[in-house]
mmCIF file of C-alpha atoms (C1' of nucleotides) in Angstrom:
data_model
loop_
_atom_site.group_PDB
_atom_site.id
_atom_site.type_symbol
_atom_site.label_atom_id
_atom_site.label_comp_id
_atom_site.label_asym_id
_atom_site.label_seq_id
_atom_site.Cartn_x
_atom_site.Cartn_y
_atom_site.Cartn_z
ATOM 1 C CA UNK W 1 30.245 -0.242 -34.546
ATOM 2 C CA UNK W 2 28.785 0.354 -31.361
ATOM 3 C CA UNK W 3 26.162 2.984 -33.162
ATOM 4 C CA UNK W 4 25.371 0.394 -35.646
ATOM 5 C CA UNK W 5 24.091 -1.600 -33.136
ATOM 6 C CA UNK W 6 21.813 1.421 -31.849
ATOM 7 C CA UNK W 7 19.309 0.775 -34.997
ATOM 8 C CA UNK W 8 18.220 -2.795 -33.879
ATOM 9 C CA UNK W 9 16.076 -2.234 -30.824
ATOM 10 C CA UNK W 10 15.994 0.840 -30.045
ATOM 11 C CA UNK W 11 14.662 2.141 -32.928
ATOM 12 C CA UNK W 12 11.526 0.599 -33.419
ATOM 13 C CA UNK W 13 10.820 1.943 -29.504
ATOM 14 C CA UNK W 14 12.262 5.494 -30.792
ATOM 15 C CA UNK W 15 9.598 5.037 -33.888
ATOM 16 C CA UNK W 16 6.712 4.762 -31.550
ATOM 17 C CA UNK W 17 7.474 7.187 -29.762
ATOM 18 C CA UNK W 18 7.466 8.984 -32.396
ATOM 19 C CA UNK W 19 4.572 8.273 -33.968
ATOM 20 C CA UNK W 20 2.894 8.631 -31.074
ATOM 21 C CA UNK W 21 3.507 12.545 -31.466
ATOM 22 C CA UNK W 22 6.191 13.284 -28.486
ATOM 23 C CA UNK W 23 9.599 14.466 -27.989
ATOM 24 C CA UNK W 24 11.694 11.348 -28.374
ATOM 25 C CA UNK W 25 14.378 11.546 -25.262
ATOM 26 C CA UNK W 26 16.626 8.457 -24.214
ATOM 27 C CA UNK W 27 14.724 8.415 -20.871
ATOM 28 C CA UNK W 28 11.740 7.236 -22.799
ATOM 29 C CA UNK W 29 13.393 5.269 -25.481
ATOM 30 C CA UNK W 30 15.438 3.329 -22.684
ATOM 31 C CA UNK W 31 11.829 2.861 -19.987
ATOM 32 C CA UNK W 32 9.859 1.970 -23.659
ATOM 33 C CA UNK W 33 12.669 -0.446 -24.400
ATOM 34 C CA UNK W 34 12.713 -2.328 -20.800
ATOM 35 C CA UNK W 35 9.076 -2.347 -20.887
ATOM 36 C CA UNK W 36 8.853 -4.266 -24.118
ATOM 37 C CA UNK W 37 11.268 -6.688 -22.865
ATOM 38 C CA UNK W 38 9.581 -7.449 -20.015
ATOM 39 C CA UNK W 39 7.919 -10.153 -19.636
ATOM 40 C CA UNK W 40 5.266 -9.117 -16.625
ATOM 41 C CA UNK W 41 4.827 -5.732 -16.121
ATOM 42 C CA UNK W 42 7.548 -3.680 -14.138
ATOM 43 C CA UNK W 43 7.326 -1.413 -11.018
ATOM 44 C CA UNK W 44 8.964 1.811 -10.460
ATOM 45 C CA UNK W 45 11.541 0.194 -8.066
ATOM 46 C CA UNK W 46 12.426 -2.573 -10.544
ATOM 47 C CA UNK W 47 13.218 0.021 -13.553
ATOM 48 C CA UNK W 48 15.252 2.754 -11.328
ATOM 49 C CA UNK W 49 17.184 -0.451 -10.567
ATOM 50 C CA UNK W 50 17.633 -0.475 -14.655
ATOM 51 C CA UNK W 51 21.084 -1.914 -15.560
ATOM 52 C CA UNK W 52 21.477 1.390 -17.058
ATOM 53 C CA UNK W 53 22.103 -0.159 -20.288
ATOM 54 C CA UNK W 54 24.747 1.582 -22.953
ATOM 55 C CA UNK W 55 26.550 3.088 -20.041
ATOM 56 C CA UNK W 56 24.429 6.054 -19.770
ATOM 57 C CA UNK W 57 23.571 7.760 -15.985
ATOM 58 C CA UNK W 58 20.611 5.727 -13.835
ATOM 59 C CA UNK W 59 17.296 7.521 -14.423
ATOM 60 C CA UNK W 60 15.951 10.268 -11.810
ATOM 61 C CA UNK W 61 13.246 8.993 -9.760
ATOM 62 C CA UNK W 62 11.415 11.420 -10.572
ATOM 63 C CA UNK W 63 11.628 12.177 -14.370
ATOM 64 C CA UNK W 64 10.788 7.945 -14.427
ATOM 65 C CA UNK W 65 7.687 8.512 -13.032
ATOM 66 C CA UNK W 66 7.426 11.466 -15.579
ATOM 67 C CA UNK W 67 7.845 9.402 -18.170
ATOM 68 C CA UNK W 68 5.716 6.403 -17.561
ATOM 69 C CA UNK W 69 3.004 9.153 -16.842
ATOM 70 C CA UNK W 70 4.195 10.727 -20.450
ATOM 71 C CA UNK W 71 4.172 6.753 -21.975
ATOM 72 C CA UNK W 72 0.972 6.082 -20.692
ATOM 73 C CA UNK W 73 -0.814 9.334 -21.577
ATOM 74 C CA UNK W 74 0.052 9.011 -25.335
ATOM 75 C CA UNK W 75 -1.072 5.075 -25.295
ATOM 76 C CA UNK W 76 2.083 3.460 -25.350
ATOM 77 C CA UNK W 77 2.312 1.796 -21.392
ATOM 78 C CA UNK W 78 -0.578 0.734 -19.859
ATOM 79 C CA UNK W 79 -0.785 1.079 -16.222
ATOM 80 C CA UNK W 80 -2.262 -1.230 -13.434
ATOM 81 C CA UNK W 81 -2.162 -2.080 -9.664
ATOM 82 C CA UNK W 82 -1.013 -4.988 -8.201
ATOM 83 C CA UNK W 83 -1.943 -6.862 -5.089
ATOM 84 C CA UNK W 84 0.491 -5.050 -2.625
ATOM 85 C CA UNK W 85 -0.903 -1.568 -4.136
ATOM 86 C CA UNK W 86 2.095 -0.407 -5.933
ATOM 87 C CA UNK W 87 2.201 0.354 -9.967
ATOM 88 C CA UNK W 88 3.118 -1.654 -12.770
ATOM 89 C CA UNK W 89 3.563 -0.491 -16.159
ATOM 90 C CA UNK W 90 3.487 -2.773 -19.656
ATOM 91 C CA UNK W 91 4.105 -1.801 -22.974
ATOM 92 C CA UNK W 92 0.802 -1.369 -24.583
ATOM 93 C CA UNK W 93 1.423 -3.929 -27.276
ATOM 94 C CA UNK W 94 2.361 -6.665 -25.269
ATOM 95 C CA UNK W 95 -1.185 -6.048 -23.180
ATOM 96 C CA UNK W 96 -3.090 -7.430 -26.154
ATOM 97 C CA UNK W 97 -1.506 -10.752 -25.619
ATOM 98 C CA UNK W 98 -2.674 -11.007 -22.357
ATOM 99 C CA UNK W 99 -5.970 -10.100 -22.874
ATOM 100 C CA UNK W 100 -6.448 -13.193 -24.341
ATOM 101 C CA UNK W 101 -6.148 -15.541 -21.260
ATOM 102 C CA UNK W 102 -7.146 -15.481 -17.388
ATOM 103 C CA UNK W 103 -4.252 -14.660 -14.704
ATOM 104 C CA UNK W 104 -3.926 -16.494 -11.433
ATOM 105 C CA UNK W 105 -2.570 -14.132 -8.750
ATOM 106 C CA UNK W 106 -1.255 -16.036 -5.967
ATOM 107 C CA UNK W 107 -1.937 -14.413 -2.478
ATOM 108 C CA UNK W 108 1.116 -15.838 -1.069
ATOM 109 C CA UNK W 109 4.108 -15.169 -2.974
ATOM 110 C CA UNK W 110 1.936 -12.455 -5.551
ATOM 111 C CA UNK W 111 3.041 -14.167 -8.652
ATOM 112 C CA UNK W 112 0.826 -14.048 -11.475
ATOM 113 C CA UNK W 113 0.792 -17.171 -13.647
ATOM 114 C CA UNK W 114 -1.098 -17.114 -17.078
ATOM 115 C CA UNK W 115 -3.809 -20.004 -17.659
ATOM 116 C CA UNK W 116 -4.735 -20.886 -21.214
ATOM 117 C CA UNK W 117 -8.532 -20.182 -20.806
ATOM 118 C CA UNK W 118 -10.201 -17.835 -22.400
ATOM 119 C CA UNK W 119 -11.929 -15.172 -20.150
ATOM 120 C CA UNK W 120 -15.828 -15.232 -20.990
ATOM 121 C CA UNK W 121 -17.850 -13.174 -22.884
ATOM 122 C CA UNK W 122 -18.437 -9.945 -21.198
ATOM 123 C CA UNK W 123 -21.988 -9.327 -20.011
ATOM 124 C CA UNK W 124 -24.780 -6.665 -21.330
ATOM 125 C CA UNK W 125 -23.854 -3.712 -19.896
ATOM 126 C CA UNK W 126 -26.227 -0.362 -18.465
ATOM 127 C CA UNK W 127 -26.959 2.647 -21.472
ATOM 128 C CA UNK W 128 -24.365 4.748 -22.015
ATOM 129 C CA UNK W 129 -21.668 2.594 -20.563
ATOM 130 C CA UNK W 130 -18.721 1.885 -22.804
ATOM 131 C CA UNK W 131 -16.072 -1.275 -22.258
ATOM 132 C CA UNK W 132 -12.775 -0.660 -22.246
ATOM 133 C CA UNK W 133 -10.923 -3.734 -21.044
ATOM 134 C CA UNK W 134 -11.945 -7.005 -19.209
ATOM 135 C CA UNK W 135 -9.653 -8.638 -16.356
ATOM 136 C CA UNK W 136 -10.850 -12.080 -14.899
ATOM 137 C CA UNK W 137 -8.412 -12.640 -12.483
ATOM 138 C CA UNK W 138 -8.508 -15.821 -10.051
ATOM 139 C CA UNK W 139 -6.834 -15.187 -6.496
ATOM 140 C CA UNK W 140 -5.492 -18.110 -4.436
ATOM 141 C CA UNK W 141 -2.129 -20.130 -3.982
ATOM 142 C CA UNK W 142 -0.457 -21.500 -6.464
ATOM 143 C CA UNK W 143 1.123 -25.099 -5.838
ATOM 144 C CA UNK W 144 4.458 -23.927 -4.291
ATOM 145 C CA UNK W 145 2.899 -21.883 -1.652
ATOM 146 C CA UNK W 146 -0.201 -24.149 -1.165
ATOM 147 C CA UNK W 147 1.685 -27.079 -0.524
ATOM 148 C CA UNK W 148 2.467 -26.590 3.045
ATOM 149 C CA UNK W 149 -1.138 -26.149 4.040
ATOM 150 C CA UNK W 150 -3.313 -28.707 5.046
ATOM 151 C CA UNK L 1 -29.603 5.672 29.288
ATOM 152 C CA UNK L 2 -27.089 6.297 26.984
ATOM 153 C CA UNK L 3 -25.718 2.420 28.398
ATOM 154 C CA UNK L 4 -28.536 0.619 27.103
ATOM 155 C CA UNK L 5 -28.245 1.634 23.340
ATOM 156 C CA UNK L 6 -25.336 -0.043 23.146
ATOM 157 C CA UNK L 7 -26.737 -3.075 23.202
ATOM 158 C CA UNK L 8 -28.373 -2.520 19.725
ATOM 159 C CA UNK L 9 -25.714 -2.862 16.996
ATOM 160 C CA UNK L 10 -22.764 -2.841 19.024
ATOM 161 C CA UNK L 11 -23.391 -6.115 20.510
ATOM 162 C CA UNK L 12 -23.897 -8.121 17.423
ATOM 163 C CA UNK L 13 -19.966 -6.656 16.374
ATOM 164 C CA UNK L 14 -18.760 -7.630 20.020
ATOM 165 C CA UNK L 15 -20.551 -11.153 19.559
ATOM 166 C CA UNK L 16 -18.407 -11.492 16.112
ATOM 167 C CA UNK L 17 -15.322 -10.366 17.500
ATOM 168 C CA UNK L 18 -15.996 -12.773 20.490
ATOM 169 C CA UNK L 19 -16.726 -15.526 18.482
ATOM 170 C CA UNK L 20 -13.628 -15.436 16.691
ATOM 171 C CA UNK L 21 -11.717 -15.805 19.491
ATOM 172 C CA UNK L 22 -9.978 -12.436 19.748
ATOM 173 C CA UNK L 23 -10.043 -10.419 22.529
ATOM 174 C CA UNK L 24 -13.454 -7.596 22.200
ATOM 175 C CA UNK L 25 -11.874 -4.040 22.403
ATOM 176 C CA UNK L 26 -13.602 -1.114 21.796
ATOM 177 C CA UNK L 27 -11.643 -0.074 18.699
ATOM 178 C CA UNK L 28 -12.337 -3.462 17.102
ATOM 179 C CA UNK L 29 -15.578 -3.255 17.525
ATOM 180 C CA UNK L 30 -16.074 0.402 16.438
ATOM 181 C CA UNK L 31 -14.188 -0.608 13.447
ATOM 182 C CA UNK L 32 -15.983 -3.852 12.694
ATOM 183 C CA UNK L 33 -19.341 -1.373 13.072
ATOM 184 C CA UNK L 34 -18.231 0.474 10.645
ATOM 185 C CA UNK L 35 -17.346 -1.981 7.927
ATOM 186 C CA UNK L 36 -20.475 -3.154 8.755
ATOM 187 C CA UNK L 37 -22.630 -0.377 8.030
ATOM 188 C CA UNK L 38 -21.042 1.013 4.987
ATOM 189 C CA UNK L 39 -21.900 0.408 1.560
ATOM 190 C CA UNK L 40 -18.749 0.094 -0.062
ATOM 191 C CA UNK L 41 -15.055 -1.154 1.496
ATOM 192 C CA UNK L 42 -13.427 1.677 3.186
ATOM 193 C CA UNK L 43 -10.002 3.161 3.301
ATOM 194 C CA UNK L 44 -7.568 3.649 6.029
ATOM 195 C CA UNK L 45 -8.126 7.270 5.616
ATOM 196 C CA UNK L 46 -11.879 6.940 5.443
ATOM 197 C CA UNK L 47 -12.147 5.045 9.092
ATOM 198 C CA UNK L 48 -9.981 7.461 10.409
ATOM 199 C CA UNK L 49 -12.133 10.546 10.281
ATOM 200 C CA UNK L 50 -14.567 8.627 11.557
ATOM 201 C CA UNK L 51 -17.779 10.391 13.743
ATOM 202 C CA UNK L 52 -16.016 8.714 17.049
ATOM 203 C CA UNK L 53 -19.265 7.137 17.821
ATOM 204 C CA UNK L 54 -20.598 7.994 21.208
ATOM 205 C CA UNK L 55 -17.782 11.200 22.304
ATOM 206 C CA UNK L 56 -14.823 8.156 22.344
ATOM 207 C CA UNK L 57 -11.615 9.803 21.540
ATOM 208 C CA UNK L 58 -10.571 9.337 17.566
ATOM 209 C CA UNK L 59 -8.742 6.098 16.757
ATOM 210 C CA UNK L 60 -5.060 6.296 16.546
ATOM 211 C CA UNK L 61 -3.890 5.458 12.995
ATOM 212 C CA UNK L 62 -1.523 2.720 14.001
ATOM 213 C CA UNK L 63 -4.077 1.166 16.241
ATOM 214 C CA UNK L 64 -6.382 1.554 13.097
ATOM 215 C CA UNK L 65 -4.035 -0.287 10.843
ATOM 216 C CA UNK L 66 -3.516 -3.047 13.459
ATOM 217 C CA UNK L 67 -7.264 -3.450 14.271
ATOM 218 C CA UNK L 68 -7.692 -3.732 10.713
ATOM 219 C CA UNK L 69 -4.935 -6.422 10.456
ATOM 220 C CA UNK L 70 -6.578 -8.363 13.308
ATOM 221 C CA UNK L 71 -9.977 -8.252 11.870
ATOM 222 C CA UNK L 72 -8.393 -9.743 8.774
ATOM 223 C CA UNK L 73 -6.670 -12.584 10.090
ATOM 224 C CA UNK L 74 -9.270 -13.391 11.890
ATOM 225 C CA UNK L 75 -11.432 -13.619 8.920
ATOM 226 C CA UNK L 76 -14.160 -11.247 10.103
ATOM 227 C CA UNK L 77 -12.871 -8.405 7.673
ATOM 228 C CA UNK L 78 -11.320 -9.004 3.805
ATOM 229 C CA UNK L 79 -8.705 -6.231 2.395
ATOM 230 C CA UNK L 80 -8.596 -5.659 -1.325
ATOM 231 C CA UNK L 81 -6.037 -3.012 -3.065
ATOM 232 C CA UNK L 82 -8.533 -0.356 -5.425
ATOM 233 C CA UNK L 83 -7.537 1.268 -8.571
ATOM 234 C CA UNK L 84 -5.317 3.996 -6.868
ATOM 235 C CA UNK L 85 -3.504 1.630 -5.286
ATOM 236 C CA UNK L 86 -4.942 2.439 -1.930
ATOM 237 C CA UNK L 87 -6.063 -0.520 0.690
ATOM 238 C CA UNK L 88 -9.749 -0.958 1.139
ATOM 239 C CA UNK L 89 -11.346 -2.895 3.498
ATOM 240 C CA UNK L 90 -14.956 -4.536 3.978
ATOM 241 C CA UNK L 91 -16.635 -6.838 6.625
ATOM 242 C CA UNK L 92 -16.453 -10.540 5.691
ATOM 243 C CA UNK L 93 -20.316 -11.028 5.537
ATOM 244 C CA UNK L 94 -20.910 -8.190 3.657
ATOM 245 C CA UNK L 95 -18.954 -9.412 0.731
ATOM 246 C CA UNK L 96 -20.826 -12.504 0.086
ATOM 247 C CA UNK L 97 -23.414 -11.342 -1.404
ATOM 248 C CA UNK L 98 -20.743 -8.924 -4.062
ATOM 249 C CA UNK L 99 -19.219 -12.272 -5.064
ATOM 250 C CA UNK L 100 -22.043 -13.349 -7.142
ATOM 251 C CA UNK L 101 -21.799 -10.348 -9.335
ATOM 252 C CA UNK L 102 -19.788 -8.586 -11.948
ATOM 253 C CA UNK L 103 -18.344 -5.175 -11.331
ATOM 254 C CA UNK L 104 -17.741 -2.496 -13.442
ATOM 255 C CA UNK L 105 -15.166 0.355 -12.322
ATOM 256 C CA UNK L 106 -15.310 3.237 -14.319
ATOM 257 C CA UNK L 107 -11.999 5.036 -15.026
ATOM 258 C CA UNK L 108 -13.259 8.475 -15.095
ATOM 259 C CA UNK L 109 -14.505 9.282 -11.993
ATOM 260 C CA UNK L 110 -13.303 5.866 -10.015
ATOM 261 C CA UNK L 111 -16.870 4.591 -9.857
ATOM 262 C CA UNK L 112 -17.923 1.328 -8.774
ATOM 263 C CA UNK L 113 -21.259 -0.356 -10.255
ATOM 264 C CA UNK L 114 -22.647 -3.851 -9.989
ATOM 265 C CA UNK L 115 -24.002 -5.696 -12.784
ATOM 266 C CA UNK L 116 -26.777 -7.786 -12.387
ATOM 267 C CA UNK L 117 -24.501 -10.519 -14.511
ATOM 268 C CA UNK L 118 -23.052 -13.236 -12.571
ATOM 269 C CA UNK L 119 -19.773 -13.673 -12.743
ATOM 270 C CA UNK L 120 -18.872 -16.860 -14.919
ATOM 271 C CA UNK L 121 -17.760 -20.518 -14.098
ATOM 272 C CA UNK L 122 -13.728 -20.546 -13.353
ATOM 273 C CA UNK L 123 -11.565 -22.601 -15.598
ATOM 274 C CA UNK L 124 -9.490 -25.585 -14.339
ATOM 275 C CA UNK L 125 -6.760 -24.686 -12.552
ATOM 276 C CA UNK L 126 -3.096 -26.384 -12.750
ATOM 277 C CA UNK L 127 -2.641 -29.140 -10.201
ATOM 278 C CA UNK L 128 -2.024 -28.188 -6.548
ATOM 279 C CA UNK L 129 -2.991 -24.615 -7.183
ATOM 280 C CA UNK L 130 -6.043 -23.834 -4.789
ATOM 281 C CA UNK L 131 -8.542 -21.097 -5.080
ATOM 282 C CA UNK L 132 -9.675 -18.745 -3.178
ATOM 283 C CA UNK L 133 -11.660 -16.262 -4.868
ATOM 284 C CA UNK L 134 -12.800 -14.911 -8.717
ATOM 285 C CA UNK L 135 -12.762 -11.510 -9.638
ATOM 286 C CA UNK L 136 -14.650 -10.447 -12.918
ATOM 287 C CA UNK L 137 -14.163 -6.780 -13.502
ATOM 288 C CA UNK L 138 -15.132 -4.699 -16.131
ATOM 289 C CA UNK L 139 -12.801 -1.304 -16.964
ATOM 290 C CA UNK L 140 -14.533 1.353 -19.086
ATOM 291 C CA UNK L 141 -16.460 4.617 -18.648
ATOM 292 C CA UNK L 142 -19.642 4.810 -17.419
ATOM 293 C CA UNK L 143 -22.919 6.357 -18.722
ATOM 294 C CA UNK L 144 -22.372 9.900 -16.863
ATOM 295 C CA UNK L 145 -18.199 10.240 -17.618
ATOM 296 C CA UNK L 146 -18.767 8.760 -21.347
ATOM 297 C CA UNK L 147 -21.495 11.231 -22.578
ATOM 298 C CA UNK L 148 -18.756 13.986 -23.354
ATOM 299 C CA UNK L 149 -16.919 11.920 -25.454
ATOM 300 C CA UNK L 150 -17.363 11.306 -29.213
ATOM 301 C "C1'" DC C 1 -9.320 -8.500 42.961
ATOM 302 C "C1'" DC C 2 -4.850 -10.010 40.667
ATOM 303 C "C1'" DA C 3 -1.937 -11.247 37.226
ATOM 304 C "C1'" DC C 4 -0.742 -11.811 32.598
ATOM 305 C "C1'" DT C 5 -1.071 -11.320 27.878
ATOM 306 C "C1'" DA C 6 -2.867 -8.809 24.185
ATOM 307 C "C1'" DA C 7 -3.949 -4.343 22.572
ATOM 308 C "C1'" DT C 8 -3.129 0.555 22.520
ATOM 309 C "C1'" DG C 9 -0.730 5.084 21.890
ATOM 310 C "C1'" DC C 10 3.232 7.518 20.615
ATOM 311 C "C1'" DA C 11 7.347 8.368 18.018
ATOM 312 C "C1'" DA C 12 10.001 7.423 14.408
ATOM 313 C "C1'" DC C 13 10.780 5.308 10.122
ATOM 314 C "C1'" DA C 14 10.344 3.223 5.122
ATOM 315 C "C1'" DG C 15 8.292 3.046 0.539
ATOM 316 C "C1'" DT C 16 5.604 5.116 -3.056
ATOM 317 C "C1'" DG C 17 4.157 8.875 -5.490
ATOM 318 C "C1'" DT C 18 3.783 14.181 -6.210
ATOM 319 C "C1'" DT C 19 4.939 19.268 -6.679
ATOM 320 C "C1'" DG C 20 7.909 23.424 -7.544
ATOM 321 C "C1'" DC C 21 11.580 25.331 -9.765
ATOM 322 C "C1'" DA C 22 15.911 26.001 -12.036
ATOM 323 C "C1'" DT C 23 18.504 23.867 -15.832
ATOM 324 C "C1'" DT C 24 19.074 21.113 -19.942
ATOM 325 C "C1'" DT C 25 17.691 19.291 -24.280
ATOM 326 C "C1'" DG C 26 14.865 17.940 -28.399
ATOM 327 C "C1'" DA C 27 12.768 19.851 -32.426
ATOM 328 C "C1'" DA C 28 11.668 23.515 -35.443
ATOM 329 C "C1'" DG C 29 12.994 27.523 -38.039
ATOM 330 C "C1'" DG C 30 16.033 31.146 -39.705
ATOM 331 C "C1'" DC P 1 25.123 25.985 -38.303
ATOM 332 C "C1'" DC P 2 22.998 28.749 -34.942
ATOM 333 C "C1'" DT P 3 18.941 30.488 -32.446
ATOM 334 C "C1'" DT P 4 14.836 29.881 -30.045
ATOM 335 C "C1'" DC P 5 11.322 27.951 -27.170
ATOM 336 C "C1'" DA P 6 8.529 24.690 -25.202
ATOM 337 C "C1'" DA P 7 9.024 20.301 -23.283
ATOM 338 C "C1'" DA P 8 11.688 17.257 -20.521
ATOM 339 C "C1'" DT P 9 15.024 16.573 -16.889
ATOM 340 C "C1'" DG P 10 17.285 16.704 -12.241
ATOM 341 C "C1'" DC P 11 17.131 18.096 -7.622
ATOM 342 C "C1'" DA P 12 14.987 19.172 -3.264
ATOM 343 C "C1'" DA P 13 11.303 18.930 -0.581
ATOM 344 C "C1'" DC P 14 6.925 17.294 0.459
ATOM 345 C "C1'" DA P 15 2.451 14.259 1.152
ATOM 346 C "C1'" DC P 16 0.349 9.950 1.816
ATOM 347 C "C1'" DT P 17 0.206 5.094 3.060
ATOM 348 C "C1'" DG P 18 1.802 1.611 5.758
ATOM 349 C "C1'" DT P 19 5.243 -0.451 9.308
ATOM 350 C "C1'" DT P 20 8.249 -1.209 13.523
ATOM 351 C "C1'" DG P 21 9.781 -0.600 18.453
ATOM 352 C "C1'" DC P 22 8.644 0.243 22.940
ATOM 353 C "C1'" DA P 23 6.400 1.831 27.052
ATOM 354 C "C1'" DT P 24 1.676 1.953 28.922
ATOM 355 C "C1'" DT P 25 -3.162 0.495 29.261
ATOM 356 C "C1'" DA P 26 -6.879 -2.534 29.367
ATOM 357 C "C1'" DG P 27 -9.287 -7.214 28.469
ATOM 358 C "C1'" DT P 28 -9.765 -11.875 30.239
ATOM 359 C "C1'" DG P 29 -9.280 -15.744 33.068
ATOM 360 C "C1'" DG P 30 -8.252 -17.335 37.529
#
DNA sequence: CCACTAATGCAACAGTGTTGCATTTGAAGG
DNA sequence: CCTTCAAATGCAACACTGTTGCATTAGTGG
């Protein structure tokens, strides 16, 4: 019963791992998993604080920062800074849906809240340079933390 | 002899610093001289090794962090996080003039380059959200790190 | 010149990320 | 099914960045 059950989710994060041409282990079936459920992308603190799902041992420290190193070297997490300097990993799939719209970053409480424009076109770039990704992020405070100042 | 120099470029730091309503210590200013002159933001680590000026003992790092900290909140000095997560920090004035253009940061070698581009109009924000400042970065490789590649 | 607060220096600590090395495990092949 | 071997893991220890507490020093205003 409770293997049955193993074929829903976890698969399709076993099969890209897979595919992408590396051992498939549960430590990177399990960090793959979380990171496609996530909703914003997730720090090293907030997945060794996993819920350790099926039971299984909490993740080394150290072999999770293996393995988002291993996730993001075969293309599968992407990873990114945030405002206090620390990490923060996404599934690389869920990246292209972001791409599509600016991000507010508030200074005050560092949440990052999604706007429904579309960044701009990028400009002409120097010979020989090559584009990768775009970020158009706005910084400020967002309406909870501005409302106490004047 | 060596007293009247400092009346060149230090003063115009100490005049800032005074200005602002802080008390004018000869860390702050050495710091704020710094961020001044350079090109680019600097690291922690950076200001640290710095040339001690005229035979002053080297800053201690916690009195380096705290100037820094000062500097910010009293708006002559703006801290920003870079790609490796590290803290950088550049004099207020200085920064003006970056804000009306795009930057590319290559992710080979950690380059920074400005585009002549400006960077575009932001979009309307929710109510009561307030900003502060745009970012328009471009990720990619640039013309020296992207020749070897196919 | 004095007094008082802010700033400094030192020590110790916390969080984040890395390295080395012995052990375990996934995947391939007999 | 068993063997084999490189890759991945777990553990310990370390490096770097940034912070906190507290005693001492040094600006600034009177």
């Amino acid at each position: 019963m409770a293997r049955a059950t193993a074929t829903t989710e976890d698969s399709l994060s076993s099969e890209l791992i897979r595919a992408a041409g590396v051992k498939v282990t549960r430590g990177r079936v399990r960090v793959l998993d979380a990171l496609r459920a996530a909703r914003q992308p997730l720090s090293h603190a907030e997945m060794e604080a996993l819920p350790a799902g099926a039971g299984d041992a909490a993740i080394d420290r150290v072999t999770l920062y293996r393995v988002l190193d291993s996730l993001v070297a075969c293309g599968l997490a992407l990873k990114a800074v945030d405002t206090r300097g620390v990490f923060r990993f996404s599934a690389a799939g869920s990246q292209r849906q972001h791409a599509k719209h600016v991000h507010f970053r508030c200074t005050g409480c560092g949440g990052v809240f999604c706007l429904k424009a579309e960044p701009p076109p990028p400009p002409r770039l120097p010979r020989g340079f090559r584009l990768q990704q775009v970020e158009f992020d706005l910084r400020g405070l967002c309406a909870g933390c501005g409302a106490g100042t004047s």
